[in-house]
Amino acid sequence: MQFTVRSACNAFYRPGFRHAALPLLAAGSFLLPPVARAAGAVDADVAIIQQLENKASIAGPREQCFLYTELVSRMTELASRQLSIGDVDQAATTIKKISVYAERIQMGVADDAKKLKKAEILLRQTDHRLNDIMHASSGEDRGMVQNTLKRLQTVHTELLAVIFRH
């Protein structure tokens, strides 16, 4: 049986090719301007961050260190996206929240915390990402980002000390 398609539209009408439109519809999302895609990603990140905030607030003390570290990592990515689409005010608010959660990590670091090594790796990656944000930020926002980065580095040092005690 020879198969020929005379046009791309004919393929959509053939009974066996109804699903062929799905990849094209998915590919259509790449045709959106980058700002529209980034704004959608920011909305999705905000929802995930809210879920993590709720989960971390009700978690036991052993899990909070890792959950807050994951929250700080996600918020750093969110701040980066917010800066990339030009939403400087929201990025500044997010960076302030990162500082607050870094303080909670610092208070929650304990000898019996779960997933300390994973938290340390995630915190190291977040530290590098926040450093990149600091270098890309304007002069007026750089001080706030630098203070948050110093706090994260302090938390990272304390976390390493706890890990090496074991």
Coordinates of N, CA, C and O in Angstrom, one line a residue:
M1 N 0.8 -1.2 0.0 CA 0.0 0.0 0.0 C 0.9 1.2 0.0 O 1.7 1.4 0.9
Q2 N 0.7 2.0 -1.0 CA 1.5 3.2 -1.1 C 0.8 4.4 -0.4 O -0.4 4.6 -0.5
F3 N 1.6 5.1 0.4 CA 1.1 6.3 1.1 C 1.7 7.5 0.6 O 2.9 7.7 0.5
T4 N 0.8 8.4 0.2 CA 1.2 9.7 -0.3 C 0.3 10.8 0.3 O -0.9 10.6 0.5
V5 N 0.9 11.8 0.7 CA 0.2 13.0 1.3 C 0.4 14.1 0.3 O 1.5 14.5 0.1
R6 N -0.7 14.6 -0.2 CA -0.6 15.7 -1.2 C -0.4 17.1 -0.5 O 0.2 17.9 -1.1
S7 N -0.9 17.2 0.7 CA -0.6 18.4 1.4 C -0.6 18.1 2.9 O -1.1 17.1 3.3
A8 N -0.1 19.0 3.6 CA -0.1 18.8 5.1 C -1.5 18.8 5.7 O -1.7 18.1 6.6
C9 N -2.4 19.5 5.1 CA -3.8 19.5 5.6 C -4.5 18.2 5.4 O -5.3 17.8 6.3
N10 N -4.2 17.5 4.3 CA -4.8 16.2 4.1 C -4.5 15.2 5.2 O -5.2 14.3 5.5
A11 N -3.3 15.3 5.7 CA -2.9 14.4 6.8 C -3.8 14.5 8.0 O -4.0 13.5 8.7
F12 N -4.3 15.7 8.3 CA -5.1 15.9 9.5 C -6.5 15.3 9.3 O -7.2 14.9 10.3
Y13 N -6.9 15.1 8.1 CA -8.3 14.5 7.8 C -8.3 13.0 7.7 O -9.3 12.4 7.8
R14 N -7.2 12.4 7.6 CA -7.1 11.0 7.5 C -7.4 10.4 8.9 O -6.9 10.9 9.9
P15 N -8.1 9.3 9.0 CA -8.5 8.8 10.3 C -7.3 8.4 11.2 O -7.4 8.6 12.4
G16 N -6.3 7.9 10.6 CA -5.1 7.5 11.4 C -4.2 8.7 11.9 O -3.3 8.5 12.6
F17 N -4.5 9.8 11.4 CA -3.6 11.0 11.6 C -4.3 12.1 12.4 O -3.8 13.2 12.4
R18 N -5.3 11.8 13.1 CA -6.0 12.9 13.9 C -5.1 13.4 15.0 O -5.2 14.6 15.4
H19 N -4.2 12.6 15.5 CA -3.3 13.0 16.6 C -2.1 13.8 16.0 O -1.3 14.3 16.8
A20 N -2.0 13.9 14.7 CA -0.9 14.6 14.1 C -0.9 16.1 14.5 O 0.1 16.8 14.4
A21 N -2.1 16.6 14.8 CA -2.2 18.1 15.1 C -1.6 18.4 16.4 O -1.2 19.6 16.7
L22 N -1.5 17.5 17.3 CA -1.1 17.8 18.7 C 0.4 18.3 18.7 O 0.6 19.3 19.4
P23 N 1.3 17.7 18.0 CA 2.7 18.2 18.1 C 2.8 19.6 17.5 O 3.5 20.5 17.9
L24 N 1.9 19.9 16.5 CA 1.9 21.2 15.9 C 1.4 22.2 16.9 O 1.8 23.4 16.9
L25 N 0.3 21.9 17.6 CA -0.2 22.8 18.6 C 0.8 23.0 19.7 O 0.9 24.1 20.2
A26 N 1.5 22.0 20.1 CA 2.5 22.1 21.1 C 3.6 23.0 20.6 O 4.2 23.8 21.4
A27 N 4.0 22.8 19.4 CA 5.1 23.6 18.8 C 4.7 25.1 18.7 O 5.5 26.0 18.7
G28 N 3.4 25.3 18.6 CA 2.9 26.7 18.4 C 3.2 27.5 19.7 O 3.3 28.8 19.6
S29 N 3.3 26.9 20.8 CA 3.7 27.7 22.0 C 5.1 28.3 21.9 O 5.3 29.3 22.5
F30 N 5.9 27.7 21.0 CA 7.2 28.3 20.9 C 7.2 29.5 20.0 O 8.2 30.3 19.9
L31 N 6.1 29.7 19.3 CA 5.9 30.9 18.5 C 5.5 32.1 19.3 O 5.6 33.2 18.7
L32 N 5.2 32.0 20.5 CA 4.8 33.1 21.4 C 6.1 33.9 21.6 O 7.2 33.4 21.6
P33 N 5.9 35.2 21.8 CA 7.1 36.0 22.2 C 7.7 35.5 23.5 O 7.0 35.0 24.3
P34 N 9.0 35.7 23.7 CA 9.7 35.2 24.9 C 9.1 35.8 26.1 O 9.0 35.1 27.2
V35 N 8.6 37.0 26.1 CA 8.1 37.6 27.3 C 6.8 36.9 27.7 O 6.5 36.7 28.9
A36 N 6.0 36.5 26.7 CA 4.7 35.8 27.0 C 5.0 34.5 27.6 O 4.3 34.0 28.5
R37 N 6.0 33.8 27.1 CA 6.4 32.5 27.6 C 6.9 32.6 29.0 O 6.6 31.9 29.9
A38 N 7.7 33.6 29.3 CA 8.3 33.9 30.6 C 7.3 34.2 31.6 O 7.3 33.8 32.7
A39 N 6.3 35.0 31.2 CA 5.2 35.4 32.1 C 4.4 34.2 32.5 O 4.0 34.1 33.7
G40 N 4.2 33.3 31.6 CA 3.5 32.0 31.9 C 4.3 31.2 32.9 O 3.8 30.6 33.8
A41 N 5.6 31.1 32.7 CA 6.5 30.4 33.6 C 6.5 31.0 35.0 O 6.6 30.3 36.0
V42 N 6.5 32.3 35.0 CA 6.4 33.0 36.3 C 5.2 32.7 37.1 O 5.2 32.4 38.3
D43 N 4.0 32.6 36.4 CA 2.8 32.3 37.1 C 2.8 30.8 37.6 O 2.4 30.6 38.7
A44 N 3.4 29.9 36.8 CA 3.5 28.5 37.3 C 4.5 28.4 38.5 O 4.2 27.7 39.4
D45 N 5.6 29.2 38.4 CA 6.5 29.2 39.5 C 5.9 29.7 40.8 O 6.1 29.2 41.9
V46 N 5.1 30.7 40.7 CA 4.4 31.3 41.9 C 3.5 30.3 42.5 O 3.5 30.2 43.8
A47 N 2.8 29.5 41.7 CA 1.9 28.5 42.3 C 2.7 27.4 43.0 O 2.4 27.0 44.1
I48 N 3.8 27.0 42.4 CA 4.7 26.0 43.0 C 5.3 26.5 44.3 O 5.4 25.8 45.3
I49 N 5.7 27.7 44.3 CA 6.3 28.3 45.5 C 5.3 28.4 46.6 O 5.7 28.1 47.8
Q50 N 4.1 28.8 46.3 CA 3.1 28.8 47.3 C 2.8 27.4 47.9 O 2.7 27.3 49.2
Q51 N 2.8 26.4 47.1 CA 2.7 25.0 47.6 C 3.9 24.7 48.5 O 3.7 24.1 49.6
L52 N 5.1 25.0 48.1 CA 6.3 24.7 48.9 C 6.2 25.5 50.2 O 6.6 24.9 51.3
E53 N 5.8 26.7 50.2 CA 5.7 27.5 51.4 C 4.7 26.8 52.4 O 5.0 26.7 53.6
N54 N 3.6 26.4 51.9 CA 2.6 25.7 52.8 C 3.2 24.4 53.3 O 3.0 24.1 54.5
K55 N 3.8 23.7 52.4 CA 4.4 22.4 52.9 C 5.5 22.6 53.9 O 5.6 21.8 54.9
A56 N 6.4 23.6 53.7 CA 7.4 23.8 54.7 C 6.9 24.3 56.0 O 7.5 24.0 57.0
S57 N 5.9 25.1 56.0 CA 5.3 25.7 57.2 C 4.7 24.6 58.1 O 4.7 24.7 59.3
I58 N 4.2 23.5 57.5 CA 3.5 22.5 58.3 C 4.4 21.3 58.5 O 4.1 20.4 59.2
A59 N 5.6 21.3 57.9 CA 6.5 20.1 58.0 C 7.2 20.1 59.3 O 7.2 21.1 60.0
G60 N 7.6 18.9 59.7 CA 8.4 18.8 60.9 C 9.7 19.4 60.8 O 10.2 19.7 59.8
P61 N 10.4 19.6 62.0 CA 11.6 20.3 62.0 C 12.7 19.6 61.2 O 13.6 20.3 60.7
R62 N 12.7 18.3 61.1 CA 13.7 17.6 60.3 C 13.6 17.8 58.9 O 14.6 17.8 58.2
E63 N 12.4 18.0 58.3 CA 12.2 18.3 56.9 C 12.3 19.7 56.5 O 12.5 20.0 55.3
Q64 N 12.2 20.6 57.4 CA 12.1 22.0 57.1 C 13.4 22.6 56.4 O 13.3 23.4 55.5
C65 N 14.5 22.1 56.9 CA 15.8 22.6 56.3 C 15.8 22.4 54.8 O 16.1 23.3 54.0
F66 N 15.5 21.2 54.4 CA 15.6 20.9 52.9 C 14.4 21.6 52.2 O 14.7 22.1 51.1
L67 N 13.2 21.6 52.8 CA 12.1 22.3 52.1 C 12.4 23.8 51.9 O 12.1 24.4 50.9
Y68 N 12.9 24.4 53.0 CA 13.2 25.9 52.8 C 14.4 26.1 51.8 O 14.4 27.1 51.1
T69 N 15.3 25.2 51.8 CA 16.4 25.3 50.8 C 15.8 25.1 49.4 O 16.2 25.9 48.5
E70 N 14.9 24.2 49.2 CA 14.3 24.1 47.9 C 13.4 25.3 47.5 O 13.4 25.8 46.4
L71 N 12.8 25.9 48.5 CA 12.0 27.1 48.3 C 12.9 28.2 47.9 O 12.6 29.0 47.0
V72 N 14.0 28.4 48.6 CA 15.0 29.5 48.2 C 15.5 29.3 46.8 O 15.6 30.2 46.0
S73 N 15.7 28.0 46.4 CA 16.2 27.7 45.1 C 15.2 28.1 44.0 O 15.5 28.8 43.0
R74 N 13.9 27.7 44.2 CA 12.9 28.1 43.3 C 12.6 29.6 43.2 O 12.4 30.1 42.2
M75 N 12.7 30.2 44.4 CA 12.5 31.7 44.4 C 13.6 32.4 43.7 O 13.4 33.4 43.1
T76 N 14.8 31.9 43.8 CA 16.0 32.5 43.0 C 15.7 32.4 41.5 O 15.9 33.3 40.8
E77 N 15.2 31.2 41.1 CA 14.9 31.1 39.7 C 13.8 32.0 39.3 O 13.8 32.6 38.2
L78 N 12.8 32.2 40.2 CA 11.7 33.1 39.9 C 12.2 34.5 39.8 O 11.8 35.3 38.9
A79 N 13.1 34.9 40.7 CA 13.6 36.3 40.6 C 14.4 36.5 39.3 O 14.3 37.6 38.7
S80 N 15.1 35.5 38.9 CA 15.8 35.6 37.6 C 14.9 35.8 36.5 O 15.1 36.6 35.6
R81 N 13.8 35.0 36.4 CA 12.8 35.2 35.4 C 12.2 36.5 35.4 O 11.9 37.1 34.4
Q82 N 11.8 37.0 36.6 CA 11.2 38.3 36.8 C 12.1 39.4 36.3 O 11.7 40.3 35.6
L83 N 13.4 39.3 36.5 CA 14.4 40.3 36.0 C 14.5 40.2 34.5 O 14.6 41.2 33.8
S84 N 14.4 39.0 34.0 CA 14.5 38.8 32.5 C 13.4 39.4 31.7 O 13.5 39.8 30.6
I85 N 12.2 39.5 32.4 CA 11.0 40.1 31.7 C 10.9 41.5 32.1 O 10.0 42.2 31.6
G86 N 11.8 42.0 32.9 CA 11.7 43.5 33.3 C 10.9 43.8 34.5 O 10.6 45.0 34.7
D87 N 10.5 42.8 35.2 CA 9.6 43.1 36.4 C 10.5 43.3 37.6 O 10.6 42.4 38.5
V88 N 11.2 44.4 37.7 CA 12.2 44.6 38.7 C 11.6 44.7 40.1 O 12.2 44.2 41.1
D89 N 10.5 45.3 40.3 CA 9.8 45.4 41.6 C 9.5 44.1 42.2 O 9.7 43.8 43.4
Q90 N 8.9 43.2 41.4 CA 8.6 41.9 41.8 C 9.8 41.1 42.1 O 9.9 40.3 43.1
A91 N 10.9 41.2 41.4 CA 12.1 40.5 41.6 C 12.7 41.0 43.0 O 13.2 40.2 43.7
A92 N 12.6 42.3 43.2 CA 13.1 42.8 44.5 C 12.3 42.2 45.7 O 12.9 41.8 46.7
T93 N 11.0 42.1 45.5 CA 10.2 41.5 46.6 C 10.6 40.0 46.8 O 10.7 39.6 47.9
T94 N 10.8 39.3 45.7 CA 11.2 37.9 45.8 C 12.5 37.8 46.4 O 12.7 36.9 47.3
I95 N 13.5 38.6 46.1 CA 14.8 38.6 46.8 C 14.7 38.8 48.3 O 15.4 38.2 49.1
K96 N 13.8 39.7 48.7 CA 13.6 40.0 50.1 C 13.1 38.7 50.8 O 13.5 38.4 51.9
K97 N 12.2 38.0 50.1 CA 11.6 36.8 50.7 C 12.7 35.7 50.8 O 12.7 34.9 51.7
I98 N 13.6 35.7 49.8 CA 14.7 34.8 49.8 C 15.5 35.0 51.1 O 15.9 34.0 51.8
S99 N 15.8 36.2 51.4 CA 16.5 36.5 52.6 C 15.8 36.0 53.9 O 16.5 35.5 54.8
V100 N 14.5 36.2 53.9 CA 13.7 35.7 55.1 C 13.8 34.2 55.2 O 14.0 33.6 56.3
Y101 N 13.7 33.5 54.1 CA 13.8 32.0 54.1 C 15.2 31.5 54.4 O 15.3 30.5 55.0
A102 N 16.2 32.3 54.0 CA 17.5 31.9 54.3 C 17.7 32.0 55.8 O 18.4 31.1 56.4
E103 N 17.1 32.9 56.5 CA 17.2 33.0 57.9 C 16.5 31.8 58.6 O 17.0 31.3 59.5
R104 N 15.4 31.4 58.0 CA 14.7 30.2 58.5 C 15.5 28.9 58.3 O 15.5 28.0 59.2
I105 N 16.3 28.9 57.2 CA 17.1 27.7 57.0 C 18.2 27.7 58.1 O 18.5 26.7 58.7
Q106 N 18.8 28.9 58.3 CA 19.8 29.0 59.3 C 19.3 28.6 60.7 O 20.1 27.9 61.4
M107 N 18.1 29.0 61.1 CA 17.6 28.6 62.4 C 17.2 27.1 62.4 O 17.3 26.5 63.5
G108 N 16.9 26.5 61.2 CA 16.5 25.1 61.2 C 17.6 24.1 61.0 O 17.3 22.9 61.0
V109 N 18.8 24.6 60.8 CA 19.9 23.6 60.6 C 20.2 22.9 61.9 O 20.5 23.5 62.9
A110 N 20.0 21.6 61.9 CA 20.2 20.8 63.1 C 20.9 19.6 62.7 O 21.0 19.2 61.6
D111 N 21.5 18.9 63.7 CA 22.2 17.7 63.5 C 21.4 16.6 63.0 O 21.9 15.7 62.3
D112 N 20.1 16.6 63.3 CA 19.3 15.5 62.9 C 18.4 15.8 61.7 O 17.4 15.1 61.4
A113 N 18.7 16.9 60.9 CA 17.9 17.2 59.8 C 18.1 16.2 58.7 O 19.1 15.6 58.5
K114 N 17.0 16.0 57.9 CA 17.0 15.1 56.8 C 17.6 15.8 55.6 O 17.5 17.0 55.4
K115 N 18.2 15.0 54.7 CA 18.7 15.4 53.4 C 19.6 16.6 53.5 O 19.6 17.5 52.7
L116 N 20.5 16.6 54.4 CA 21.5 17.7 54.5 C 22.4 17.8 53.3 O 22.6 18.9 52.9
K117 N 22.8 16.7 52.8 CA 23.7 16.8 51.6 C 23.0 17.4 50.4 O 23.5 18.2 49.7
K118 N 21.7 16.9 50.2 CA 21.0 17.4 49.1 C 20.7 18.9 49.3 O 20.7 19.7 48.3
A119 N 20.4 19.3 50.5 CA 20.2 20.7 50.8 C 21.5 21.5 50.5 O 21.4 22.7 50.0
E120 N 22.6 21.0 50.9 CA 23.9 21.7 50.7 C 24.1 21.9 49.2 O 24.5 23.0 48.7
I121 N 23.9 20.8 48.4 CA 24.1 20.9 46.9 C 23.2 22.0 46.3 O 23.6 22.8 45.5
L122 N 21.9 21.9 46.7 CA 20.9 22.9 46.2 C 21.3 24.3 46.6 O 21.1 25.2 45.8
L123 N 21.7 24.5 47.9 CA 22.1 25.8 48.3 C 23.3 26.3 47.6 O 23.4 27.5 47.3
R124 N 24.3 25.4 47.3 CA 25.5 25.9 46.5 C 25.1 26.3 45.1 O 25.5 27.4 44.6
Q125 N 24.2 25.6 44.5 CA 23.7 26.0 43.1 C 22.9 27.3 43.2 O 23.1 28.2 42.3
T126 N 22.1 27.5 44.2 CA 21.3 28.7 44.4 C 22.3 29.9 44.7 O 22.1 31.0 44.2
D127 N 23.3 29.6 45.4 CA 24.3 30.6 45.7 C 25.0 31.1 44.4 O 25.1 32.4 44.2
H128 N 25.3 30.2 43.5 CA 25.9 30.6 42.2 C 24.9 31.4 41.3 O 25.2 32.4 40.7
R129 N 23.6 30.9 41.4 CA 22.6 31.6 40.6 C 22.3 33.0 41.1 O 22.2 34.0 40.3
L130 N 22.3 33.2 42.4 CA 22.1 34.5 43.0 C 23.3 35.4 42.7 O 23.1 36.6 42.6
N131 N 24.5 34.8 42.7 CA 25.7 35.6 42.3 C 25.5 36.1 40.9 O 25.9 37.3 40.6
D132 N 25.0 35.3 40.0 CA 24.8 35.8 38.6 C 23.8 36.9 38.6 O 23.9 37.8 37.8
I133 N 22.7 36.8 39.4 CA 21.7 37.8 39.4 C 22.3 39.1 40.0 O 22.0 40.2 39.5
M134 N 23.2 39.0 41.0 CA 23.8 40.2 41.5 C 24.6 40.9 40.5 O 24.6 42.1 40.4
H135 N 25.4 40.2 39.7 CA 26.2 40.8 38.7 C 25.4 41.4 37.5 O 25.8 42.4 36.9
A136 N 24.2 40.9 37.3 CA 23.3 41.4 36.2 C 22.4 42.5 36.7 O 21.8 43.2 35.9
S137 N 22.3 42.7 38.0 CA 21.3 43.7 38.5 C 21.9 45.1 38.5 O 23.1 45.3 38.4
S138 N 21.0 46.1 38.6 CA 21.4 47.5 38.5 C 22.1 47.8 39.9 O 22.0 47.1 40.9
G139 N 22.7 49.0 39.9 CA 23.4 49.5 41.1 C 22.5 49.6 42.3 O 22.9 49.3 43.4
E140 N 21.3 50.0 42.2 CA 20.4 50.3 43.3 C 19.9 49.0 43.9 O 19.7 48.9 45.1
D141 N 19.8 47.9 43.1 CA 19.3 46.6 43.6 C 20.4 45.7 44.0 O 20.2 44.7 44.7
R142 N 21.6 46.1 43.6 CA 22.8 45.2 43.9 C 23.1 45.0 45.4 O 23.4 43.9 45.8
G143 N 22.9 46.1 46.1 CA 23.1 46.0 47.6 C 22.2 45.0 48.3 O 22.6 44.2 49.1
M144 N 20.9 45.0 47.9 CA 20.0 44.1 48.5 C 20.3 42.6 48.1 O 20.3 41.7 48.9
V145 N 20.6 42.4 46.8 CA 21.0 41.1 46.4 C 22.3 40.6 47.0 O 22.4 39.5 47.4
Q146 N 23.2 41.5 47.2 CA 24.5 41.2 47.9 C 24.3 40.8 49.3 O 24.9 39.8 49.8
N147 N 23.4 41.5 50.0 CA 23.1 41.1 51.4 C 22.5 39.8 51.5 O 22.8 39.0 52.4
T148 N 21.5 39.5 50.6 CA 20.9 38.2 50.6 C 21.9 37.1 50.3 O 21.9 36.0 50.9
L149 N 22.8 37.4 49.3 CA 23.9 36.4 49.0 C 24.8 36.1 50.2 O 25.1 35.0 50.4
K150 N 25.1 37.2 50.9 CA 26.0 37.0 52.1 C 25.3 36.1 53.1 O 25.9 35.2 53.7
R151 N 24.0 36.3 53.3 CA 23.2 35.5 54.3 C 23.2 34.1 53.8 O 23.4 33.1 54.6
L152 N 23.0 33.8 52.5 CA 23.0 32.5 52.0 C 24.3 31.8 52.1 O 24.4 30.6 52.4
Q153 N 25.4 32.6 51.9 CA 26.7 32.0 52.1 C 27.0 31.6 53.6 O 27.6 30.6 53.8
T154 N 26.5 32.4 54.5 CA 26.6 32.1 55.9 C 25.9 30.8 56.2 O 26.4 29.9 56.9
V155 N 24.7 30.7 55.7 CA 23.9 29.5 55.9 C 24.6 28.3 55.3 O 24.6 27.2 55.9
H156 N 25.1 28.5 54.1 CA 25.9 27.4 53.5 C 27.1 26.9 54.3 O 27.3 25.7 54.4
T157 N 27.8 27.9 54.9 CA 28.9 27.5 55.7 C 28.5 26.7 56.9 O 29.1 25.7 57.3
E158 N 27.4 27.2 57.6 CA 26.9 26.5 58.7 C 26.4 25.1 58.4 O 26.6 24.1 59.1
L159 N 25.8 24.9 57.2 CA 25.3 23.6 56.8 C 26.5 22.7 56.5 O 26.4 21.5 56.9
L160 N 27.5 23.2 55.9 CA 28.7 22.4 55.7 C 29.3 21.9 57.0 O 29.8 20.8 57.1
A161 N 29.4 22.8 58.0 CA 29.9 22.5 59.3 C 29.1 21.3 59.9 O 29.7 20.4 60.5
V162 N 27.8 21.4 59.8 CA 27.0 20.3 60.3 C 27.2 19.0 59.6 O 27.3 17.9 60.2
I163 N 27.3 19.1 58.3 CA 27.6 17.9 57.5 C 28.9 17.2 57.9 O 29.0 16.0 58.0
F164 N 30.0 18.1 58.0 CA 31.3 17.5 58.3 C 31.4 17.0 59.8 O 32.4 16.3 60.1
R165 N 30.5 17.4 60.6 CA 30.5 16.9 62.0 C 30.1 15.4 62.1 O 30.5 14.7 63.0
H166 N 29.4 15.0 61.1 CA 28.9 13.6 61.1 C 29.9 12.7 60.7 O 30.8 12.7 60.0

